[in-house]
Short mmCIF file of C-alpha atoms in Angstrom, two decimals:
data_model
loop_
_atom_site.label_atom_id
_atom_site.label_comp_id
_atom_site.label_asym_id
_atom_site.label_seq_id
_atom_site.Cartn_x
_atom_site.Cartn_y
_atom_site.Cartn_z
CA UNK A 16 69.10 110.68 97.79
CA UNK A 17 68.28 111.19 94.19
CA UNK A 18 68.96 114.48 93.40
CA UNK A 19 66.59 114.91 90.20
CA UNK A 20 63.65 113.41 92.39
CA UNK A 21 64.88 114.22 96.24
CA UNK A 22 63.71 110.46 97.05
CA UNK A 23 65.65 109.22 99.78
CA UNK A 24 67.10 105.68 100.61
CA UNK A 25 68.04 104.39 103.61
CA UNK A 26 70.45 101.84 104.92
CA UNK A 27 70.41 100.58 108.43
CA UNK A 28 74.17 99.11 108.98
CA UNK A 29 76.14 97.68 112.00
CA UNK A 30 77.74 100.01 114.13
CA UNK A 31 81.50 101.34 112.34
CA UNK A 32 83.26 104.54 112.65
CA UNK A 33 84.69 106.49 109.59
CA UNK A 34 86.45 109.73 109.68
CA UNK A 35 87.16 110.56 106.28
CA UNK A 36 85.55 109.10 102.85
CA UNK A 37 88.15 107.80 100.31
CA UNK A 38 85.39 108.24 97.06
CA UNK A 39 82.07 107.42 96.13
CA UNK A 40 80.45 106.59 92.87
CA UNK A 41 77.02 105.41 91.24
CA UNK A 42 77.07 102.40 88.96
CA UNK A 43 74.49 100.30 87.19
CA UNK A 44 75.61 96.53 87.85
CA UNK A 45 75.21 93.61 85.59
CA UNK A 46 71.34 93.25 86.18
CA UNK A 47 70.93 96.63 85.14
CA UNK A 48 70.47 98.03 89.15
CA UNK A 49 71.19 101.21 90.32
CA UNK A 50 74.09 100.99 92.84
CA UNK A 51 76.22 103.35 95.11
CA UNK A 52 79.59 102.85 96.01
CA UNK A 53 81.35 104.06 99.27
CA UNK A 54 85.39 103.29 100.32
CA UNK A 55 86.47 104.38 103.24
CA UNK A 56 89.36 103.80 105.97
CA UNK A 57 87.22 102.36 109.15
CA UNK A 58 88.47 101.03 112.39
CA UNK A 59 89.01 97.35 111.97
CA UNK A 60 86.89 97.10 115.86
CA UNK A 61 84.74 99.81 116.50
CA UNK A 62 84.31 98.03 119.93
CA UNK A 63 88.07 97.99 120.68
CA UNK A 64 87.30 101.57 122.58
CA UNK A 65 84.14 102.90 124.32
CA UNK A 66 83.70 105.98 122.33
CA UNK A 67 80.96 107.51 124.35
CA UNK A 68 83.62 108.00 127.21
CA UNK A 69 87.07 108.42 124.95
CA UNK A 70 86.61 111.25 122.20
CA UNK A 71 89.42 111.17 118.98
CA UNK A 72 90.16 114.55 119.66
CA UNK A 73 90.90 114.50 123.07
CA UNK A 74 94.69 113.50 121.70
CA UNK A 75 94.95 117.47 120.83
CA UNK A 76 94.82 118.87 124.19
CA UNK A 77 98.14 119.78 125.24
CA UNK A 78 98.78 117.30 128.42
CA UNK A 79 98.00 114.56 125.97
CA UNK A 80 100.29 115.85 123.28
CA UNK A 81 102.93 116.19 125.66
CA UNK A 82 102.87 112.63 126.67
CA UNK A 83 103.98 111.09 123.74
CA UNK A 84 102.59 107.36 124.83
CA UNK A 85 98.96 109.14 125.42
CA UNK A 86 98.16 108.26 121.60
CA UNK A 87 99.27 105.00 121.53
CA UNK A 88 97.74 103.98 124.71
CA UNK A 89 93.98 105.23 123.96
CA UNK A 90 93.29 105.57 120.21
CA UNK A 91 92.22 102.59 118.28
CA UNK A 92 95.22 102.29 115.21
CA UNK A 93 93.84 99.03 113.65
CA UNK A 94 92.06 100.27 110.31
CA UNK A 95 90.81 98.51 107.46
CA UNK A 96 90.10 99.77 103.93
CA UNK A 97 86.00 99.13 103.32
CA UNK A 98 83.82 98.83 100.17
CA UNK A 99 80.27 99.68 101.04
CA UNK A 100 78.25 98.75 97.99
CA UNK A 101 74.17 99.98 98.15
CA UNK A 102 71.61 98.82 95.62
CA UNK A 103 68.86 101.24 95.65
CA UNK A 104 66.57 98.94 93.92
CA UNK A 105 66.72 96.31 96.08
CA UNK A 106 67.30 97.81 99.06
CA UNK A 107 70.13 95.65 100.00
CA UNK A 108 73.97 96.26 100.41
CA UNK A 109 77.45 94.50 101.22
CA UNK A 110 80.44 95.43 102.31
CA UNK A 111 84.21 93.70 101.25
CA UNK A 112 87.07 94.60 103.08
CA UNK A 113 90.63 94.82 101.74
CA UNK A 114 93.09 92.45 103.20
CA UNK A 115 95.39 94.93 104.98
CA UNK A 116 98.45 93.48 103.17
CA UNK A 117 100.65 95.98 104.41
CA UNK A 118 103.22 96.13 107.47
CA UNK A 119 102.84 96.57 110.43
CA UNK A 120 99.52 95.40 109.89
CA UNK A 121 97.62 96.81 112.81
CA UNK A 122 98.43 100.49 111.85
CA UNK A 123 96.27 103.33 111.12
CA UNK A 124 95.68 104.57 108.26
CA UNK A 125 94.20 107.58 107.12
CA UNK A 126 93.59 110.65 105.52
CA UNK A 127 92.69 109.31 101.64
CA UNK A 128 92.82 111.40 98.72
CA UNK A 129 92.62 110.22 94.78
CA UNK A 130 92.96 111.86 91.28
CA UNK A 131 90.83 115.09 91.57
CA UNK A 132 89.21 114.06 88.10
CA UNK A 133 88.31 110.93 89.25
CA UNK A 134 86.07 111.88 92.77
CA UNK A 135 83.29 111.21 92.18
CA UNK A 136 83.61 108.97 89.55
CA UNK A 137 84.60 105.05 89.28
CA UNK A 138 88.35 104.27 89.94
CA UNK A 139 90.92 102.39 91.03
CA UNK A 140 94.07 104.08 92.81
CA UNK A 141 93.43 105.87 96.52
CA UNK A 142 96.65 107.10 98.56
CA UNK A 143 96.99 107.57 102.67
CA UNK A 144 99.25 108.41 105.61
CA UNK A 145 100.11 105.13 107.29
CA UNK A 146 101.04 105.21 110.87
CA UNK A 147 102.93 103.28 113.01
CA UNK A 148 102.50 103.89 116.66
CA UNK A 149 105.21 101.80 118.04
CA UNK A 150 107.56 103.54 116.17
CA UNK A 151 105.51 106.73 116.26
CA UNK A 152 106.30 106.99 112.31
CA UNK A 153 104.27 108.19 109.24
CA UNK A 154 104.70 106.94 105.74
CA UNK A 155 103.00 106.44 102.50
CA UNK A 156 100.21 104.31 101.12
CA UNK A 157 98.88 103.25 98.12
CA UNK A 158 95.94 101.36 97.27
CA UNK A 159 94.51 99.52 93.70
CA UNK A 160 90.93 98.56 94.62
CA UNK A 161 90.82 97.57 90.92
CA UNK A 162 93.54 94.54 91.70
CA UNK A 163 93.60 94.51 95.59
CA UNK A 164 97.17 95.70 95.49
CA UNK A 165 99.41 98.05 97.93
CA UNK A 166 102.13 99.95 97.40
CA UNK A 167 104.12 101.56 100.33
CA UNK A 168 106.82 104.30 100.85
CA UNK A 169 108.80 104.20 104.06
CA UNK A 170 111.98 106.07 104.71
CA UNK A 171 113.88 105.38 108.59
CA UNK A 172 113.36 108.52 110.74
CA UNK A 173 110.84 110.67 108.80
CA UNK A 174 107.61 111.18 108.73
CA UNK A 175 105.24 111.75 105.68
CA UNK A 176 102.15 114.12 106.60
CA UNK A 177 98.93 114.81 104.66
CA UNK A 178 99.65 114.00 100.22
CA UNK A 179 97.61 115.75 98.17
CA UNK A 180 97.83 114.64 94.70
CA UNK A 181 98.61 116.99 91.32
CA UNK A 182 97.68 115.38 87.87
CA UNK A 183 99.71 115.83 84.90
CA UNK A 184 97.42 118.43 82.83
CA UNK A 185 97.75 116.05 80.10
CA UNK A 186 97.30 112.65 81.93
CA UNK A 187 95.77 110.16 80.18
CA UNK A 188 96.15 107.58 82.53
CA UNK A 189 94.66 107.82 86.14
CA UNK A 190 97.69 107.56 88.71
CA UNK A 191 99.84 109.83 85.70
CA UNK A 192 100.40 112.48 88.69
CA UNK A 193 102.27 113.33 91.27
CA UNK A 194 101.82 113.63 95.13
CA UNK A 195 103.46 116.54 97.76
CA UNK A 196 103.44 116.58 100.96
CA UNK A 197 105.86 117.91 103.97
CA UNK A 198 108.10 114.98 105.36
CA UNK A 199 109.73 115.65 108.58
CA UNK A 200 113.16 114.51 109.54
CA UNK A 201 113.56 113.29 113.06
CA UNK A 202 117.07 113.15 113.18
CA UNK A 203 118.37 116.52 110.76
CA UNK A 204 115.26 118.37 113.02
CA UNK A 205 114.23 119.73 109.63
CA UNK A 206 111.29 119.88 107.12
CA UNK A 207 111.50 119.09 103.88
CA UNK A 208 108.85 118.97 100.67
CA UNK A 209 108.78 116.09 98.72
CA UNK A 210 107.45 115.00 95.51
CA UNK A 211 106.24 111.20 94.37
CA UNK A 212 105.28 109.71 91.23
CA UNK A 213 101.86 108.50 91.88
CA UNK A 214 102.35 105.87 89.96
CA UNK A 215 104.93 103.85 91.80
CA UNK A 216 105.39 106.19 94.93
CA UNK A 217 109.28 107.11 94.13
CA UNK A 218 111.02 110.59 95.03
CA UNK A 219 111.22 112.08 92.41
CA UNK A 220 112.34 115.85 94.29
CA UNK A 221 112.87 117.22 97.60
CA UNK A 222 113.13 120.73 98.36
CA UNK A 223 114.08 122.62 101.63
CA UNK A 224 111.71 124.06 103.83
CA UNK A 225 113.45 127.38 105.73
CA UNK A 226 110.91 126.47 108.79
CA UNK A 227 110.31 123.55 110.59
CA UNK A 228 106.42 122.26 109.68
CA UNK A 229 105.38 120.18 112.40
CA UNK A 230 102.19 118.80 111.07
CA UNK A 231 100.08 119.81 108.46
CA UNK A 232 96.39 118.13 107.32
CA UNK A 233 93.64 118.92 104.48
CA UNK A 234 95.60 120.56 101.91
CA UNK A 235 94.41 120.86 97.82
CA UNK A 236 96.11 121.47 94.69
CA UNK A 237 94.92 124.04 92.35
CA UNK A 238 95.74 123.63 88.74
CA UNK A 239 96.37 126.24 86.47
CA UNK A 240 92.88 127.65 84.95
CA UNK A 241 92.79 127.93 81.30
#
């Protein structure tokens, strides 16, 4: 919908399922066109599970979380990274897909966040939580949509939850940052809170947590206000 005007535009697409929206943007193209841009994680098979009779969230429910091959067994982990691309003058759209070079390759992978000061806007670097459900493990993801480049972070017996990502209040550069998040440690039975360079996804601090954070989702970071 154009704001200014409140003309709407609509897009009838095959059937997909996204849970969270990486970023989206307007651009004018090379023929001068109006175009809006959508990435988001999607399952790679939205008909690998009926999803009228299986819903996501059923995994919460404490039976389920108590069996720990419940998840594995009945939630679809195969995602790919999607660019939906919509020109609004002639009414037509595509959609590229990344080429999930990262391992395992059929794992899920979720929960995106970018720069703050670039959502919104055009970009290139996007971050997630990658699990692996065999090894019921959670680790680090990053994503150049500019180059079609990943970048992971992995560490045996932890598991990374939720990033959000803090830019340097001088950053010229977009991925000049850093991301937090709680990473639990399977085998010490302990939470800790560590700190990446967004650039190249390497520790750059850990601090100890007094309590033991099992899982945490949705945080933000708050800059100073001037």
């Amino acid at each position: 919908m154009l704001i200014s005007t409140g003309e709407r535009f609509n897009f009838e697409l095959p059937p997909t399922r996204v849970v969270h929206i990486t970023n989206s943007f307007e651009r004018i193209n090379k023929q001068g066109e109006l175009e809006v841009v959508l990435d988001a994680p999607s399952l790679t098979d939205v008909n690998a599970t009926d999803l009228n009779a299986f819903c996501m969230f059923d995994n919460l429910k404490i039976p389920y979380l108590l069996d720990p091959e419940f998840m594995y067994k009945n939630i679809p982990f195969s995602t790919t990274l999607r660019r939906w691309v919509f020109n609004v003058n002639t009414m037509r759209y595509t959609v590229e897909e990344a080429s999930r070079d990262w391992e395992p390759r059929d794992s899920l992978v979720e929960f995106p966040i970018v720069n703050p000061d670039y959502m919104g806007k055009p970009y290139c670097y996007s971050y997630y939580v990658q699990w692996d459900f065999l090894k019921m493990h959670m680790a680090l993801l990053k994503y150049d949509v500019c180059r079609k480049e990943f970048l992971q972070w992995s560490e045996e017996g932890t598991s990374s939850m939720e990033p959000i990502y803090a830019p340097h209040p001088h950053s010229r550069e977009e991925d000049d940052g850093v991301l937090l998040a709680p990473v639990y440690n399977e085998k010490l039975d302990k939470t800790e809170l560590l700190v990446w360079s967004a650039r190249n996804l390497e520790v750059i601090a850990r601090y100890d947590n007094p309590v033991n954070v099992p899982f945490t989702v949705h945080g933000w970071w708050f800059g100073r206000t001037k």
